[in-house]
Tab-separated table of C-alpha atoms in Angstrom:
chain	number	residue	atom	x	y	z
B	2	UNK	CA	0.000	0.000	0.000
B	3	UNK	CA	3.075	2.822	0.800
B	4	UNK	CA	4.436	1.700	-2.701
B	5	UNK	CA	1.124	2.540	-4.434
B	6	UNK	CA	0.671	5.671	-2.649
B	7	UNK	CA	4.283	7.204	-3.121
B	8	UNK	CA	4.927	10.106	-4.754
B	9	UNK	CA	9.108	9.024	-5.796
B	10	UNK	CA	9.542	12.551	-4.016
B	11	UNK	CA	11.092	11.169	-1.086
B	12	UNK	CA	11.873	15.079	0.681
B	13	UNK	CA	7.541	15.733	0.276
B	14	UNK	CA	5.896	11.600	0.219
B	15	UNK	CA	4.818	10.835	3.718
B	16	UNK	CA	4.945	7.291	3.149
B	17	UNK	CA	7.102	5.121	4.737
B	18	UNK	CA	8.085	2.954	2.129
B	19	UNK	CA	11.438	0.952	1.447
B	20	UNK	CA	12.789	3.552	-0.873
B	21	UNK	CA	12.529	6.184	1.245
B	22	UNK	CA	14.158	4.379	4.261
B	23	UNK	CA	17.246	3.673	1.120
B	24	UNK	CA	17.521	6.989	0.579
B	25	UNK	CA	17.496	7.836	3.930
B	26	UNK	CA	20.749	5.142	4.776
B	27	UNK	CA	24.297	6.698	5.901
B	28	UNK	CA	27.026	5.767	3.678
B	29	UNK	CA	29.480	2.892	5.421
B	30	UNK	CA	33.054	4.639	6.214
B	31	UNK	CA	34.752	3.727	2.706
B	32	UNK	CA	36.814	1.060	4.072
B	33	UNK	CA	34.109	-0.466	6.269
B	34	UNK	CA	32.356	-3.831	4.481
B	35	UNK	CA	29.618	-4.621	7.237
B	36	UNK	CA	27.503	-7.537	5.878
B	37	UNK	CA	24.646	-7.545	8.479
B	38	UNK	CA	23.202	-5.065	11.117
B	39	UNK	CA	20.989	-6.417	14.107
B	40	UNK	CA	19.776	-3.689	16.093
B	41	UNK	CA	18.628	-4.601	19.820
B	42	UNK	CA	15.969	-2.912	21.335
B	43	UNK	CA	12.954	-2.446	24.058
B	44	UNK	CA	10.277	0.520	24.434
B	45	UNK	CA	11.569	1.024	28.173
B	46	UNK	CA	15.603	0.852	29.836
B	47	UNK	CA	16.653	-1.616	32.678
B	48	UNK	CA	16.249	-4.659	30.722
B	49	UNK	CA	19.242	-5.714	29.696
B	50	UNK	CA	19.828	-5.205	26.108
B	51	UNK	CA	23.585	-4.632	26.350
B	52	UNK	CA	23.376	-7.775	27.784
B	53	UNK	CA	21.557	-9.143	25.246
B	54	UNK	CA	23.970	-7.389	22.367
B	55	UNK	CA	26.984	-8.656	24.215
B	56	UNK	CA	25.943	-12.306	24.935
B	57	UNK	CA	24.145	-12.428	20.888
B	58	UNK	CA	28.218	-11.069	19.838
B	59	UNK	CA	30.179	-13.561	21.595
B	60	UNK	CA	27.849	-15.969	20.486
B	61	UNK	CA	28.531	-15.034	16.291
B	62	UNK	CA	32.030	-14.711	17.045
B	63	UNK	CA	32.362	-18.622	18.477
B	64	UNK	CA	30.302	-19.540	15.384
B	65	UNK	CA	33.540	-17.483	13.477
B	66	UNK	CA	31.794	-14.870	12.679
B	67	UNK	CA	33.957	-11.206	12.293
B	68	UNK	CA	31.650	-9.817	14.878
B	69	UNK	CA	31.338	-6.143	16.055
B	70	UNK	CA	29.216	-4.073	18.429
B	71	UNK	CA	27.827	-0.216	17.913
B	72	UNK	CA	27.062	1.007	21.494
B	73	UNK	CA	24.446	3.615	20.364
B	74	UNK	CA	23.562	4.204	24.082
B	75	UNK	CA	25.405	7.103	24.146
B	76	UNK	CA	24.094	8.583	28.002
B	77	UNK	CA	24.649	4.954	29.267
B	78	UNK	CA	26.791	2.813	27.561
B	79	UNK	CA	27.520	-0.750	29.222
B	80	UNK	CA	29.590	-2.517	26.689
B	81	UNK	CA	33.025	-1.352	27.843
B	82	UNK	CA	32.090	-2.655	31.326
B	83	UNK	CA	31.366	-5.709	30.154
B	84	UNK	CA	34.036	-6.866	28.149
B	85	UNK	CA	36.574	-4.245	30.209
B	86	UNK	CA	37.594	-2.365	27.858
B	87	UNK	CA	38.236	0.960	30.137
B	88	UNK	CA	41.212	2.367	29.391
B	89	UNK	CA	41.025	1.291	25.687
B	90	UNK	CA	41.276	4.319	23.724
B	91	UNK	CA	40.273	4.990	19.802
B	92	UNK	CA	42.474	5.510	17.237
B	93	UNK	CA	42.421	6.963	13.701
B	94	UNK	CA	43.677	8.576	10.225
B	95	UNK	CA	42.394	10.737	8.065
B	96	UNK	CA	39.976	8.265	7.077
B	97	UNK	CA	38.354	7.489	10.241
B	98	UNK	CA	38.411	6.207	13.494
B	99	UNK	CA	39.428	2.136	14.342
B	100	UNK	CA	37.170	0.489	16.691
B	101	UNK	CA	38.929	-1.042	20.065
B	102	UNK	CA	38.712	-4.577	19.698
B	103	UNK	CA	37.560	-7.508	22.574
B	104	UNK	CA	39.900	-10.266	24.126
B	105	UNK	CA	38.073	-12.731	21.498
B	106	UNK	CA	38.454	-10.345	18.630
B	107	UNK	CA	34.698	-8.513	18.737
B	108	UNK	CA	35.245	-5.173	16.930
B	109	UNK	CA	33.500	-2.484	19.218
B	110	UNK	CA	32.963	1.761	19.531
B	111	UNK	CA	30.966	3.446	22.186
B	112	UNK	CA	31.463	6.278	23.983
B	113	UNK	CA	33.113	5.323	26.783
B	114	UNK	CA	37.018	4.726	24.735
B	115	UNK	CA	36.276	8.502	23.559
B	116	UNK	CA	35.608	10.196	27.170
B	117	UNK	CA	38.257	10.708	29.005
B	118	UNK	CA	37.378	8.348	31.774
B	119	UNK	CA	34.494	5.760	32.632
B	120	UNK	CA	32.914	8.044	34.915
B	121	UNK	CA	32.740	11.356	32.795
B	122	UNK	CA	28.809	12.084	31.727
B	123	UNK	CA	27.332	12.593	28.481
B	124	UNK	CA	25.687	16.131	28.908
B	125	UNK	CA	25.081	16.387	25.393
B	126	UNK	CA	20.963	16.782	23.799
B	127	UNK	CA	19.483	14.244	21.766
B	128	UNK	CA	20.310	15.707	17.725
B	129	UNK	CA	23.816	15.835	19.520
B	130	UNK	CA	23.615	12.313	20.458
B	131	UNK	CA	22.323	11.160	17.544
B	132	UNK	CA	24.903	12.364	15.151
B	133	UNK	CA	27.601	10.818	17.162
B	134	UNK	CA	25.777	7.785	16.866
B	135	UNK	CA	25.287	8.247	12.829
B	136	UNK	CA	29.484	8.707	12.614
B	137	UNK	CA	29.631	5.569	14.523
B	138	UNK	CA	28.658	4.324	11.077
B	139	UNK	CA	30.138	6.480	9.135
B	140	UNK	CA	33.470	7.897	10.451
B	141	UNK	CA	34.540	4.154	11.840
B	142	UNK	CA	36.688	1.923	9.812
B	143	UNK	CA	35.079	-1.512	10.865
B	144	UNK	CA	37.115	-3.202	8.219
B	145	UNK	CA	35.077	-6.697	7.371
B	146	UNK	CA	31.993	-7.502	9.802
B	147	UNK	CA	30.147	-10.251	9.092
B	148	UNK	CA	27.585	-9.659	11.990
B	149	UNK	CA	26.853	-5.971	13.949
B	150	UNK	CA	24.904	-5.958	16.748
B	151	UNK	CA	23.817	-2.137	17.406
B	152	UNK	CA	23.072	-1.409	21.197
B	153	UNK	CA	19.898	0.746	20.982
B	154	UNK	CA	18.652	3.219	23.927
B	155	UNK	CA	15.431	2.875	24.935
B	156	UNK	CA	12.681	4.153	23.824
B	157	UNK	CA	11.754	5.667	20.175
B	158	UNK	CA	13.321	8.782	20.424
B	159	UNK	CA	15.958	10.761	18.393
B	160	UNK	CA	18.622	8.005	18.501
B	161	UNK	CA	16.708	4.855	18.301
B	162	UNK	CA	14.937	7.139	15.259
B	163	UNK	CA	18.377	7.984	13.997
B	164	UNK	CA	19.405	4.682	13.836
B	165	UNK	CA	16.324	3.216	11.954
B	166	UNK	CA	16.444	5.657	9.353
B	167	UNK	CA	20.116	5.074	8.910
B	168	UNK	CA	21.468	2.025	9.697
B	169	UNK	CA	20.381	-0.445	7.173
B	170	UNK	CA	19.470	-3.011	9.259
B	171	UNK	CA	18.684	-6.615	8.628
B	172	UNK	CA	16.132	-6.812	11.709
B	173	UNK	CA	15.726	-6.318	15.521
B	174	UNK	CA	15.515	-8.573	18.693
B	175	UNK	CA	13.084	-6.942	21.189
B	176	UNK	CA	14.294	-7.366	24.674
B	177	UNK	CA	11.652	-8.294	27.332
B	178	UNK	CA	11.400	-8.941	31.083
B	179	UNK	CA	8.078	-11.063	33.023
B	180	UNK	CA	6.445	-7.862	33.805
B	181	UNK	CA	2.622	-6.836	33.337
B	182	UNK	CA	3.840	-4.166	31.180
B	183	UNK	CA	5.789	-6.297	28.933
B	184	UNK	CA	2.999	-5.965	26.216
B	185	UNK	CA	3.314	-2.142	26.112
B	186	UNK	CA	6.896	-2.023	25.763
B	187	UNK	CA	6.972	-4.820	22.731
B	188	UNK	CA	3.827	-2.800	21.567
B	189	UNK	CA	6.048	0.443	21.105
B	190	UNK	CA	9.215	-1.510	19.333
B	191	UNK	CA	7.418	-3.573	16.875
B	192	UNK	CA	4.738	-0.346	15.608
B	193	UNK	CA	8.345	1.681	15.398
B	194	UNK	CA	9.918	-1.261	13.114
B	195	UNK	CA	6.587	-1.643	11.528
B	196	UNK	CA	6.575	1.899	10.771
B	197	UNK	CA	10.465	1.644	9.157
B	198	UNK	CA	9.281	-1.684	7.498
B	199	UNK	CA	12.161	-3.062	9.863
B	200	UNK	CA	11.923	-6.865	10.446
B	201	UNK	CA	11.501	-7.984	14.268
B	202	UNK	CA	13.265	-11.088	14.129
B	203	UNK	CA	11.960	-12.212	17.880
B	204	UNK	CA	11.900	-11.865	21.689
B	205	UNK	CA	14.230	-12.291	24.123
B	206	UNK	CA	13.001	-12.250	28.420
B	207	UNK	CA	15.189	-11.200	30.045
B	208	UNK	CA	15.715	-11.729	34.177
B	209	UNK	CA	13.282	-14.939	32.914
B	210	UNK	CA	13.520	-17.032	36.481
B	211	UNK	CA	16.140	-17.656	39.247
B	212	UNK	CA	17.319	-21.607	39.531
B	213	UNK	CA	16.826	-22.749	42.851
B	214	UNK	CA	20.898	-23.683	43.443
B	215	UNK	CA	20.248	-26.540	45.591
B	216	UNK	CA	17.177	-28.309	44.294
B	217	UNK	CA	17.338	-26.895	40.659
B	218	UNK	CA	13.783	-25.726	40.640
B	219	UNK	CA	12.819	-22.469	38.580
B	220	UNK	CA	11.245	-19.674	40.016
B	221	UNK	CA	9.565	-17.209	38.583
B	222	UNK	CA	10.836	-13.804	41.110
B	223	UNK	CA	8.361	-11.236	38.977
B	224	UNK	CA	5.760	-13.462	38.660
B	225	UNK	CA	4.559	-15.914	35.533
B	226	UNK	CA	6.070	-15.082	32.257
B	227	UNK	CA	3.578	-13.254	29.928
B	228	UNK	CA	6.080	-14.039	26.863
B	229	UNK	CA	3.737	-16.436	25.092
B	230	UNK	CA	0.693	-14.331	25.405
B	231	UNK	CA	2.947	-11.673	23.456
B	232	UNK	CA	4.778	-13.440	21.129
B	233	UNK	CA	1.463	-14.501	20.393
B	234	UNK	CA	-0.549	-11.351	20.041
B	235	UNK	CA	2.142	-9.862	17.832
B	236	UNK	CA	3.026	-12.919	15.529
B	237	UNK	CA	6.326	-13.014	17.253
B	238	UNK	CA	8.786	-15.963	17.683
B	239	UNK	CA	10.479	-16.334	21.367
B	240	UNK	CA	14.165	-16.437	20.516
B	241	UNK	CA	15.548	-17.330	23.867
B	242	UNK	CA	14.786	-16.561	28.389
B	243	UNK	CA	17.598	-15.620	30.068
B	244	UNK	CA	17.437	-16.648	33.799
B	245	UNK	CA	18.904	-14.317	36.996
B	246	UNK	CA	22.129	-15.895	37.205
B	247	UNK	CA	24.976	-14.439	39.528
B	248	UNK	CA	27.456	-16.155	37.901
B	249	UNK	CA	26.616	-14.226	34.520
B	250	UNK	CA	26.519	-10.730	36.739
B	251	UNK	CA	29.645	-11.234	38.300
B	252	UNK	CA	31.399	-12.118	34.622
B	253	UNK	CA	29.932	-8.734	33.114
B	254	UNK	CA	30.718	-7.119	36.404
B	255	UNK	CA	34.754	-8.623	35.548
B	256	UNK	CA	34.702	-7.707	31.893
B	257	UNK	CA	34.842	-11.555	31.562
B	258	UNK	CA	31.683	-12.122	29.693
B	259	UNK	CA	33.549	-13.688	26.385
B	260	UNK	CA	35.215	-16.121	28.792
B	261	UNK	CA	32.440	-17.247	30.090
B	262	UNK	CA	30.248	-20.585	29.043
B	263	UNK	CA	26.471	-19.670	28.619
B	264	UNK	CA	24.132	-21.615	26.551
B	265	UNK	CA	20.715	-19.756	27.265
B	266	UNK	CA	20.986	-18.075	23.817
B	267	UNK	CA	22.455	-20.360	21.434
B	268	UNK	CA	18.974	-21.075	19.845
B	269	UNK	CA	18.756	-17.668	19.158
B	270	UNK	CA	21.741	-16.802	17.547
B	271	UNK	CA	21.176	-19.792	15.474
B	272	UNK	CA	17.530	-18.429	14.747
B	273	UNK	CA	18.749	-14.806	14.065
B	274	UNK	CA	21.623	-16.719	11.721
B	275	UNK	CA	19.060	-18.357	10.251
B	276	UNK	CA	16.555	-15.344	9.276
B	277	UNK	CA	19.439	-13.258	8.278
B	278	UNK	CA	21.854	-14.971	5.865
């Protein structure tokens, strides 16, 4: 229906068609070859899509993947933390800036190697924000990525907006937790892909259940998982439920995430590999 109604005047058409996203796509640095972009997302913060991003990267990188990660949560960025990279700073030529790279090899930018130290804020507005996220793209020389796995704030704001429009990517995991409001949140992020004709390639709960240590029993601290009721009601597929684990806290707490075993997401990287090559 957008294609019938558009005008091929993409500066006056109000559709939101797939042309009009194209012309609306950032340029790759010239000597950047990124294959695939994965964007992670939720409609509200606090539930744990750097986690998500991180876990999904060190996943495509065991499967040999050239993996990288665009921290595009520019007030908050978690992704040095967790793979403790503080103290890593960025380089660059004339042609752009290198990204800092993991233990394991995952290319990654954010923020945090450009501030001076981990603690310094980011008192800068959103248009601000969002163009430093937009020269994550284009000023960066990621070299050859076979998978990127973009770090999204919450919300739909300017930079989850900026990176949408341009950012072509290949489709979006929507990060839950068992909450009540777990339907509005997944509500907001798949009408926002719908809306960029964005695919939203499943769910992820996060914070899913706690394993009883002694007994191995699962319990459910925020009460029964909704996720089926909402996969359901949107058409979705569950990709994978990530349990409260300690062990997993105190390894992103480290930096020691890529060194740790973890197999609550395999099925979904295999899914997302699955949708996407």
């Amino acid at each position: 229906m957008a294609e019938e109604n558009c005008t091929h005047d993409c500066s006056t058409c109000s559709t939101n068609c797939a042309s009009k996203r194209e012309s609306l796509l950032a340029p790759q640095n010239k000597l950047s070859n990124v294959k695939k972009v994965i964007g992670v997302v939720s409609g509200k913060g606090g539930v744990g899509k750097s986690l998500v991003t991180s876990m999904l990267a060190v996943l495509f990188s065991r499967m040999e993947f050239n993996t990288a990660i665009l921290d595009a949560d520019v007030t908050g960025p978690s992704i040095p933390q967790i793979f403790d990279l503080h103290g890593c700073k960025v380089t660059g030529t004339d042609d752009g800036m290198f990204p800092v790279e993991t233990t394991t090899g995952i290319k990654v930018m954010s923020v945090n190697c450009l501030l001076p130290d981990k603690q310094s804020p980011v008192t800068w507005r959103g248009p601000v924000i969002a163009g430093t996220v937009k020269q994550f793209w284009t000023d960066v020389i990621w070299d050859d990525v076979d998978y990127m796995f973009v770090d999204m704030p919450p919300g739909t704001g300017d930079v989850p907006l900026t990176v949408f429009q341009s950012l072509p990517l290949d489709g979006i995991v929507i990060v839950t937790t068992p909450q009540d409001l777990v339907s509005m949140i997944v509500a907001k992020a798949v009408n926002m892909a719908k809306m960029m004709n964005i695919p939203v390639l499943g769910l992820v709960e996060n914070m899913s259940y706690l394993k009883c240590p002694d007994c191995g029993k699962e319990i459910s601290l925020f009460g029964e998982s909704k996720l089926e009721a909402v996969a359901e009601e949107f058409n979705l597929d569950i990709l994978g439920r990530i349990p409260i684990d300690p062990k997993l806290a105190a390894a992103c707490d480290k930096g020691a995430l890529e060194m740790m075993e973890n197999d609550c997401l395999d099925t979904a990287a295999q899914m997302i590999y699955n949708r996407t090559k």
